[in-house]
Every structure is written in C-alpha cells, then in structure tokens.
PDB file of C-alpha atoms and ligand atoms in Angstrom:
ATOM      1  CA  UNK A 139       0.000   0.000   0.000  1.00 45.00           C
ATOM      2  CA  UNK A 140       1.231   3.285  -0.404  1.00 47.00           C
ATOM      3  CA  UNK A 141      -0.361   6.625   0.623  1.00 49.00           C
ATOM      4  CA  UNK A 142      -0.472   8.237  -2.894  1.00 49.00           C
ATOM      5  CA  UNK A 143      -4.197   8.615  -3.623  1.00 45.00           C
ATOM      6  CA  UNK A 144      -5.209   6.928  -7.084  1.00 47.00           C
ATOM      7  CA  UNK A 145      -6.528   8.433  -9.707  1.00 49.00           C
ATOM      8  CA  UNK A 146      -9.806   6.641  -8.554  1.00 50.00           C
ATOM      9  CA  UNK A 147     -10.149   8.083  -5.369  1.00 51.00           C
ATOM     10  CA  UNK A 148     -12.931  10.473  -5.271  1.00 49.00           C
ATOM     11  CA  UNK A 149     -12.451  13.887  -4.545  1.00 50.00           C
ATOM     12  CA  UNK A 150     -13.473  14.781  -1.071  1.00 47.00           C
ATOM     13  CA  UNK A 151     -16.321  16.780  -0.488  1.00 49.00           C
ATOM     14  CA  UNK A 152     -16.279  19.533   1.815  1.00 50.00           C
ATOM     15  CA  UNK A 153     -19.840  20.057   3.625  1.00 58.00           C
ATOM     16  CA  UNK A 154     -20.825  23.556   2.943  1.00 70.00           C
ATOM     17  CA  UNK A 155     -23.370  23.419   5.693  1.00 75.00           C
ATOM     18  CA  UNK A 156     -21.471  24.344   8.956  1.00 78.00           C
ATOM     19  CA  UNK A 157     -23.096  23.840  11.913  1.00 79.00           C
ATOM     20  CA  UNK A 158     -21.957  24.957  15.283  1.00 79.00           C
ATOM     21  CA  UNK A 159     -24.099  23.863  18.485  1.00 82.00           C
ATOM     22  CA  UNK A 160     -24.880  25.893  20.870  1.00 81.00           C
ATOM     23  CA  UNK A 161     -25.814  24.335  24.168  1.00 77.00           C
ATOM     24  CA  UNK A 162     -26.594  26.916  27.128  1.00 75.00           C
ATOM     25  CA  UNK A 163     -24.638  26.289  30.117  1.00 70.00           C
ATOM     26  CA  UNK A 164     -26.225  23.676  32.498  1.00 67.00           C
ATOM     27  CA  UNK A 165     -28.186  25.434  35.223  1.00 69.00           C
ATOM     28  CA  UNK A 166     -27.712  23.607  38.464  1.00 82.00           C
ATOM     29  CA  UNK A 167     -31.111  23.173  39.358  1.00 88.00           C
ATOM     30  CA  UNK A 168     -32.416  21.614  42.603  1.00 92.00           C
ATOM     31  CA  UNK A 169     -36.195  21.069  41.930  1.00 94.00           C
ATOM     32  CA  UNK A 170     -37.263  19.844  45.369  1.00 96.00           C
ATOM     33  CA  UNK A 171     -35.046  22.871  47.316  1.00 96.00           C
ATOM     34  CA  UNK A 172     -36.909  25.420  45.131  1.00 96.00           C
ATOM     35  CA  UNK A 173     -39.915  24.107  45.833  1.00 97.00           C
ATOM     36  CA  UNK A 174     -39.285  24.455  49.766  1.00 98.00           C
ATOM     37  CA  UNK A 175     -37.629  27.833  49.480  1.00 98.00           C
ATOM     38  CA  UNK A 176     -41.125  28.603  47.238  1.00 98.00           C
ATOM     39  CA  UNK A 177     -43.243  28.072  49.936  1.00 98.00           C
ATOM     40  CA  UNK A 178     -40.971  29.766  53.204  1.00 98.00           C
ATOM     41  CA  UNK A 179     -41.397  32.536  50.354  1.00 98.00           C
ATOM     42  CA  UNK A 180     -44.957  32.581  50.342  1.00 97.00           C
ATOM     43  CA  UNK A 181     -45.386  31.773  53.844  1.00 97.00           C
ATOM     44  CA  UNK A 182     -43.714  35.270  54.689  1.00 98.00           C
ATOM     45  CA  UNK A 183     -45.853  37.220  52.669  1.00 97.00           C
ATOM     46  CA  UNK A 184     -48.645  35.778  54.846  1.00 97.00           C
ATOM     47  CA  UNK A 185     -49.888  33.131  52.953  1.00 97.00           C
ATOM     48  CA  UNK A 186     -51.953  30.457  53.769  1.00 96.00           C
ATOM     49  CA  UNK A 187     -50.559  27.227  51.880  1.00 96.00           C
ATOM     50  CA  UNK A 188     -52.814  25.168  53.608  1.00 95.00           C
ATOM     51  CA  UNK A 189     -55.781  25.905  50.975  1.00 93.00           C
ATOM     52  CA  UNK A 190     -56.684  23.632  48.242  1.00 90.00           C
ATOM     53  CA  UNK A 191     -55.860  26.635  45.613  1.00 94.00           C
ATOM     54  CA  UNK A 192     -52.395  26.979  47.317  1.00 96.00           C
ATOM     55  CA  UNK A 193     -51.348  23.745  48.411  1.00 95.00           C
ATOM     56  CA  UNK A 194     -49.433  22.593  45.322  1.00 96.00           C
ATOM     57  CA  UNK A 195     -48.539  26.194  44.196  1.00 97.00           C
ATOM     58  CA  UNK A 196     -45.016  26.254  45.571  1.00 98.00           C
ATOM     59  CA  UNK A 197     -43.659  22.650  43.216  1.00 97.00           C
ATOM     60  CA  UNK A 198     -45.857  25.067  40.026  1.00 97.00           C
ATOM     61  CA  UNK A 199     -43.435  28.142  40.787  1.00 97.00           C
ATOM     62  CA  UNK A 200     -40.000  25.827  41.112  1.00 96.00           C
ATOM     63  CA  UNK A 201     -41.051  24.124  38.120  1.00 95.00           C
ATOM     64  CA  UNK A 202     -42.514  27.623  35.871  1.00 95.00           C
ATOM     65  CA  UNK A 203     -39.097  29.017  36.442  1.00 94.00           C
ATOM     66  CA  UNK A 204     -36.806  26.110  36.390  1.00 93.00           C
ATOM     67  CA  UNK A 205     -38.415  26.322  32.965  1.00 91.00           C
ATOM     68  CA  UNK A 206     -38.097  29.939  32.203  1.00 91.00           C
ATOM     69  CA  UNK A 207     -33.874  29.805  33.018  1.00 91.00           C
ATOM     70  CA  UNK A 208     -33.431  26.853  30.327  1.00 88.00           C
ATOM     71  CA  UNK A 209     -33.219  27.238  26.946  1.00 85.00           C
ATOM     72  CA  UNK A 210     -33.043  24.721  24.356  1.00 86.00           C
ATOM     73  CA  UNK A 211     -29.672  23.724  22.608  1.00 87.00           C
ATOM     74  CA  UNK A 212     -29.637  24.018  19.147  1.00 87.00           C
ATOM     75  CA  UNK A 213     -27.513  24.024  15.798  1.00 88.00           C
ATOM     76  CA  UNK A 214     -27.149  27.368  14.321  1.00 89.00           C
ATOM     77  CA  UNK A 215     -26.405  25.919  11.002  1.00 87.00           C
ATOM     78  CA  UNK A 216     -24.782  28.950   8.276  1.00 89.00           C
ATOM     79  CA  UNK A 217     -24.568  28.189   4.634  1.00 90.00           C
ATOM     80  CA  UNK A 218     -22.219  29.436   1.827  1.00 91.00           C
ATOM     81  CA  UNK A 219     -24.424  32.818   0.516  1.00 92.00           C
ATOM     82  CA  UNK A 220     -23.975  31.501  -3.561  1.00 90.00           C
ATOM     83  CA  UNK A 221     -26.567  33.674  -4.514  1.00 89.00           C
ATOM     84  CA  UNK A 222     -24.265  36.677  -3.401  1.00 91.00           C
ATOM     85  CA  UNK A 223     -27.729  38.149  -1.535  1.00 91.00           C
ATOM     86  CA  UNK A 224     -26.568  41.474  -0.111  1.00 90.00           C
ATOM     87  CA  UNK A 225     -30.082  43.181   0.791  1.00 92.00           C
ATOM     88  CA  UNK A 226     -30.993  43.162   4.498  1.00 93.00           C
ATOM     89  CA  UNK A 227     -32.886  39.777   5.707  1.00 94.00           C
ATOM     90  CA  UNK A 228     -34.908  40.914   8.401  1.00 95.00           C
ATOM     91  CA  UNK A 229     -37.303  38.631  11.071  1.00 96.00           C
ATOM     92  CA  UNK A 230     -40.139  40.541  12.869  1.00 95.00           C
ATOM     93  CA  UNK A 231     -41.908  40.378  15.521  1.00 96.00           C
ATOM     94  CA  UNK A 232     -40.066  37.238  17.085  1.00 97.00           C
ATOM     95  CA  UNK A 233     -41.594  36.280  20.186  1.00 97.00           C
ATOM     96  CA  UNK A 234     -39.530  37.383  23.248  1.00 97.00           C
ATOM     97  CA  UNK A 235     -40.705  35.632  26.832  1.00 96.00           C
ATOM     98  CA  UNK A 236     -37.825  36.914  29.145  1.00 97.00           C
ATOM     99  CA  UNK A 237     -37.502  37.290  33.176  1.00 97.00           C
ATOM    100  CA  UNK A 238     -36.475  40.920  34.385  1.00 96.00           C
ATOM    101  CA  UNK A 239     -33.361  40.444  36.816  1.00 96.00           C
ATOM    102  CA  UNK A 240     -34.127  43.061  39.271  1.00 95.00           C
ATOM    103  CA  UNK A 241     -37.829  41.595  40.256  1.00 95.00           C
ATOM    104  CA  UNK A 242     -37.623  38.158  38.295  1.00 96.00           C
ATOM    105  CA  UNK A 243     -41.274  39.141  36.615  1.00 95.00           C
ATOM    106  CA  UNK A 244     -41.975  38.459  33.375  1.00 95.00           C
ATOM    107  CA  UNK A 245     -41.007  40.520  30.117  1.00 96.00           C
ATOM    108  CA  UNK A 246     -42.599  39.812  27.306  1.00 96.00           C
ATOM    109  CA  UNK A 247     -42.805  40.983  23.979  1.00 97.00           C
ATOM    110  CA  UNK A 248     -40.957  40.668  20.584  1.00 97.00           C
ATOM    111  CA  UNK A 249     -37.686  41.152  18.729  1.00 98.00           C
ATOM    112  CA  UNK A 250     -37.152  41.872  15.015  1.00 97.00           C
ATOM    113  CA  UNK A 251     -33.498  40.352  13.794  1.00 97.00           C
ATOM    114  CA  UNK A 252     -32.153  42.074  10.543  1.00 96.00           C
ATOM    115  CA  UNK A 253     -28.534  41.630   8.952  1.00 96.00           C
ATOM    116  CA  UNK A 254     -27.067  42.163   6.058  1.00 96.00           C
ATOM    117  CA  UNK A 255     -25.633  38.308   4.458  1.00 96.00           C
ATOM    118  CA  UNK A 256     -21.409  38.483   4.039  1.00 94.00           C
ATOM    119  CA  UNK A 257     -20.283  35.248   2.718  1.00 93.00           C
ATOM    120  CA  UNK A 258     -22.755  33.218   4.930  1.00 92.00           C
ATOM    121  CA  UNK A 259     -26.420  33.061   5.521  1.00 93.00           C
ATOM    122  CA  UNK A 260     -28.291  31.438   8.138  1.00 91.00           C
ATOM    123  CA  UNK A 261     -31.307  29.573   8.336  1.00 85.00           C
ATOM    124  CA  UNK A 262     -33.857  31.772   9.110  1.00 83.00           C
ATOM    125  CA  UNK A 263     -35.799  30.083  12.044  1.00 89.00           C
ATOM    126  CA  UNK A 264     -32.378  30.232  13.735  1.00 93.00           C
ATOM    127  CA  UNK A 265     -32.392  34.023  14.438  1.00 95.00           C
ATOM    128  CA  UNK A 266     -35.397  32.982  16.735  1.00 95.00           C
ATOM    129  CA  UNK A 267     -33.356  30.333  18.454  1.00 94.00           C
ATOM    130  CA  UNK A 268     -30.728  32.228  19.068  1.00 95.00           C
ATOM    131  CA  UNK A 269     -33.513  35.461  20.914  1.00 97.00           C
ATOM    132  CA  UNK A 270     -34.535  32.746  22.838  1.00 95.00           C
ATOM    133  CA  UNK A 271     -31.515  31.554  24.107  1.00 94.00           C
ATOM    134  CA  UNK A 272     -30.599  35.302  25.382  1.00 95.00           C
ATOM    135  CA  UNK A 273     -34.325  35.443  27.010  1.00 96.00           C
ATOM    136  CA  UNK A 274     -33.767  32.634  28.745  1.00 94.00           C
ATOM    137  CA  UNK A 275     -32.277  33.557  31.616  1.00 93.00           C
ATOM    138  CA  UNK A 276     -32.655  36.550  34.055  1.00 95.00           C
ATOM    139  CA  UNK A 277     -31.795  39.405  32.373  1.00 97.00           C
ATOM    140  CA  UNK A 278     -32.211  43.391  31.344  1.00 97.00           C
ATOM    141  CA  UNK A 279     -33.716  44.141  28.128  1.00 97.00           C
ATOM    142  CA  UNK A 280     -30.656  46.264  26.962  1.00 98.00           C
ATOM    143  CA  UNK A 281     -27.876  43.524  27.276  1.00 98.00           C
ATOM    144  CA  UNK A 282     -30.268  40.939  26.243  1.00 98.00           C
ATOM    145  CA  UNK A 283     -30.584  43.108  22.761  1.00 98.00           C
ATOM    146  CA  UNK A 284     -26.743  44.010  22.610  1.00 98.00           C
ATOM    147  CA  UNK A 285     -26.235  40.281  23.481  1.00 97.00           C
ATOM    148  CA  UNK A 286     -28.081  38.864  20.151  1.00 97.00           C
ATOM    149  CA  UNK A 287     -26.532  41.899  18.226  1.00 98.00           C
ATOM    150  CA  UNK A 288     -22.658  40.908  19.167  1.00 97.00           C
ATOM    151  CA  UNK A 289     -23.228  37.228  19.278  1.00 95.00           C
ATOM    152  CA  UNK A 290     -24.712  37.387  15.420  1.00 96.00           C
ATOM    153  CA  UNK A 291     -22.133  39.469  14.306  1.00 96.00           C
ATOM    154  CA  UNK A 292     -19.472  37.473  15.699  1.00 93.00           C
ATOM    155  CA  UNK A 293     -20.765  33.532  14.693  1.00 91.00           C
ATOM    156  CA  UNK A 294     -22.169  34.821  11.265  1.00 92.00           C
ATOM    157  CA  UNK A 295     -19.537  37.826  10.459  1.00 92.00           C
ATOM    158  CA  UNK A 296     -22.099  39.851   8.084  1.00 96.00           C
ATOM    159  CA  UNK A 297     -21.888  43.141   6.706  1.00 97.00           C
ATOM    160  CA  UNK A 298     -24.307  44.530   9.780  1.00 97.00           C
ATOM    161  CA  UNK A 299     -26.773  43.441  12.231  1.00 97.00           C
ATOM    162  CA  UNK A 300     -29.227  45.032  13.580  1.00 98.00           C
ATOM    163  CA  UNK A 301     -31.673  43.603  16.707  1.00 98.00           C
ATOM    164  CA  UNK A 302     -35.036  46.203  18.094  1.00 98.00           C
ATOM    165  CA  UNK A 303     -36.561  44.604  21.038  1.00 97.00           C
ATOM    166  CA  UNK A 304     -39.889  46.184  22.265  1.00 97.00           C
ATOM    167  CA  UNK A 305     -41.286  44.680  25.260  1.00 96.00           C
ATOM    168  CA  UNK A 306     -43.715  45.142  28.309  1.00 95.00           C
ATOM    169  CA  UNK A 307     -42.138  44.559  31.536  1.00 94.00           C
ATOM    170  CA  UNK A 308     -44.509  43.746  34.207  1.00 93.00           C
ATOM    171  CA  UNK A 309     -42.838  44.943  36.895  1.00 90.00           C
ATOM    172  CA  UNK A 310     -43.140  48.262  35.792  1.00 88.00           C
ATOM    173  CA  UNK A 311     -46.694  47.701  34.223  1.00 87.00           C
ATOM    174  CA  UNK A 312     -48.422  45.781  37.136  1.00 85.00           C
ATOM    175  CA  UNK A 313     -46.471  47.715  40.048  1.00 78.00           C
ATOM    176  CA  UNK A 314     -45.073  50.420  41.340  1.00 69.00           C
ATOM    177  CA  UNK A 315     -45.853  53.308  38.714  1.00 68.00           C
ATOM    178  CA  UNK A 316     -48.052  50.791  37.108  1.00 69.00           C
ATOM    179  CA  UNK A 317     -47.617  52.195  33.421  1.00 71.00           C
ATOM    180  CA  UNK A 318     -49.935  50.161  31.817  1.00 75.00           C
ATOM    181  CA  UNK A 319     -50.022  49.099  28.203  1.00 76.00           C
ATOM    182  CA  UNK A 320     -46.021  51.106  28.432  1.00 84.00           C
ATOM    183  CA  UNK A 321     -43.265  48.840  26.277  1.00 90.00           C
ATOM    184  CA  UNK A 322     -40.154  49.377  26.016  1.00 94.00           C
ATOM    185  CA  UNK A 323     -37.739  49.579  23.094  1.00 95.00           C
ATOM    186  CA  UNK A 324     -33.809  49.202  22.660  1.00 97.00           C
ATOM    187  CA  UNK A 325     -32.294  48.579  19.896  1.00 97.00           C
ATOM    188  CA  UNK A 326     -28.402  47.635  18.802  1.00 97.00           C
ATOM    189  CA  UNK A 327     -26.892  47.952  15.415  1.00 97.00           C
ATOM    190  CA  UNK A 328     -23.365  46.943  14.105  1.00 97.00           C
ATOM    191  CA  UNK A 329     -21.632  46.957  10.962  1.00 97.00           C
ATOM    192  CA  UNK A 330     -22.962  49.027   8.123  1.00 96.00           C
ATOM    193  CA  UNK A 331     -26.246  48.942   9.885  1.00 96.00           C
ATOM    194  CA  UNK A 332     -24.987  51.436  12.236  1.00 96.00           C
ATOM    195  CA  UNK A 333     -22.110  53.366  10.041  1.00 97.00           C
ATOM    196  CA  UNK A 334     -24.182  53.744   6.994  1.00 95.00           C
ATOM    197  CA  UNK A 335     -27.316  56.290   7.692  1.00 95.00           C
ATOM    198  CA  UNK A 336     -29.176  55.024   4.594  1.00 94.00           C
ATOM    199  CA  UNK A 337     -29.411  50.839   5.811  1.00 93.00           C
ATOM    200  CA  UNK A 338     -29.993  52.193   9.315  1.00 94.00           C
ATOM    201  CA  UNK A 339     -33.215  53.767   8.169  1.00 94.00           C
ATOM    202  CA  UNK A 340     -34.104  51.501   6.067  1.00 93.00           C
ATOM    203  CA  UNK A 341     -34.044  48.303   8.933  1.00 95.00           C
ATOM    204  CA  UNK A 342     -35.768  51.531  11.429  1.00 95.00           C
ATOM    205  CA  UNK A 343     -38.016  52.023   8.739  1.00 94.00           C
ATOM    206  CA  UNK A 344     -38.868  47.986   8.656  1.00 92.00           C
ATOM    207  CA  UNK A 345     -38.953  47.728  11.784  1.00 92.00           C
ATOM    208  CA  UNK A 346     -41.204  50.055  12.626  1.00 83.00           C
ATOM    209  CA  UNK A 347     -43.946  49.016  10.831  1.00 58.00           C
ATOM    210  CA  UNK A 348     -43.720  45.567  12.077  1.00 56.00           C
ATOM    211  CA  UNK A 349     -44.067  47.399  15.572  1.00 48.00           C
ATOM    212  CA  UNK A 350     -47.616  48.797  14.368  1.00 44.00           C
ATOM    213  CA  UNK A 351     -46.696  52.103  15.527  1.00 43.00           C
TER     214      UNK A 351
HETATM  215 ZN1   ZN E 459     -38.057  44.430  36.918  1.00 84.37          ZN
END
C-alpha cells in the first residue's frame, strides 16, 4: 500500500453546511429545594398554603421558572451565501418571553433580527433560536438586545446586524408606577447597519412598521 491517492479516489467533499451547536450552560437546578424555598417565600408574605388553591402552588413556581432559566440547545447551522444576496434579511416580531433580573417578573414581547448576508447566511428560524436563548435567563432588556446583536455578528460575520426589542415589563406595568399598556424599546446595530445612515433607516423604517406604531 502506499499513501499516494489513485486516480480513482474520489475527490473529497467539503460540507458547505457548517453547523456549530450551541448548548446553554447547564443550570444547576435543585427542583425539590426550590420548591421548599417557594413556599418559606410565600409563607412570609402571609400566605396560607394550607388551601386547596395553594397547596401545590409552591412545586408550580419551582417548576414555571426552572423552565423559564433553560433554553433549548440548538444548531445554528450557516450556509455558503452563492446567490451573493446582499439586501438586508430581516425577522419581525419574534416572540420574546424573558424574566427581568431586578424583580424576576416576566417581560414579554418581541424582537425583530435584521442583517445584512457576508459570505454566509443562516437559516432563518435560527435568528429565533438564538432570541430565545438570550431570554432565557434573568436578564435586562438592553444587554439581552446588545447580546443577540454581538453574538450574530461574531458567529455569522455579516456586513451589519441590527436587533429592536420592544417589550412590556410587568414589573413596571403591574407595580409600582403601574404604566400600563407602556413597552419598552432598545435597539443595537453593528456593521454598516450602524455606520451607513441610509441601511440604518431603512431596517428603522422595517422595523417600525412591524411594531404597528
Ligand atoms: Zn423588573
């Protein structure tokens, strides 16, 4: 045998799919201690576990947020842009379902994930995937959006990115100043997104409308 391929030997072929997986970090999550700190919790703001309505309440909030801190892993699979595509590729109104870190109440609303394709594109359910692992976790609306913003730019290296994220946090809508029906909106742009004034008010423009403003 020697190690000089043949003539016969087919040509390797190089996957232009490329995949990388993304698995969130593994929360350390101790079900049954939740559920016992859960109902100390509710026991000091006076309430009566001992009802029927109540009694299995603390084990539903262990479990409804053990759920809310764990995203799903998943592949965010990029292929080769052949069709040389270099107009913006924009998903609206992504759902966003997010925890607010100061008051761990909910934030919900949704996201609209542009960018502008370099060499690679991505499949397009994956800009949702990749919202929803940010939003899965405790966090503030403003590094949640920078988050996606940087993270796209750096795993898909297009010629901009641009993330708007309008969302009602209930903390501030069913407390305290209670500003009801009030969302709030960040935004983060990189790239030609945010150097070139024209795409930047073109993606505003987008997204704006998909906001129903
Ligand atoms: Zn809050």
């Amino acid at each position: 045998m020697n190690d000089c391929p043949s003539a016969w030997d087919p040509v390797p072929v190089l996957d232009p799919r490329r995949a990388l997986r993304v698995v969130p970090p593994a929360a350390d999550v101790d079900l049954v201690e939740a559920e016992r700190a859960a109902a100390r919790f509710m026991q000091a703001l006076g309430l009566d576990l001992r009802t029927t309505g109540l009694e299995r309440t603390p084990q539903r909030v262990a479990r409804a947020y053990a759920e809310l801190f764990s995203a799903r892993e998943f592949e965010l699979t990029t292929f080769p842009n052949d069709e040389g595509y270099d107009e913006l590729v924009l998903a609206r109104r992504i759902p966003v379902r997010s925890v607010c870190e100061h008051h761990l109440l909910p934030v919900v609303g949704v996201a609209h994930v542009g960018y502008l394709p370099g060499n690679r594109v991505l499949g397009l359910s994956k800009l949702a995937r990749v919202v929803e692992h940010f939003a899965c976790r405790p966090q503030v609306q403003e590094r949640m959006t920078v988050q996606i913003a940087d993270y796209l730019a750096d795993q898909l290296e297009p010629k901009g990115v641009g993330v708007v994220i309008e969302a009602e946090h209930s903390c501030m809508t069913l407390r305290g100043a209670q500003a009801r029906g009030a969302d709030t909106v960040t935004s983060a742009v990189r790239g030609v997104l945010r150097d070139d004034a024209r795409s930047r008010q073109e993606f505003f423009a987008l997204t704006d409308r998909a906001g129903g403003h």
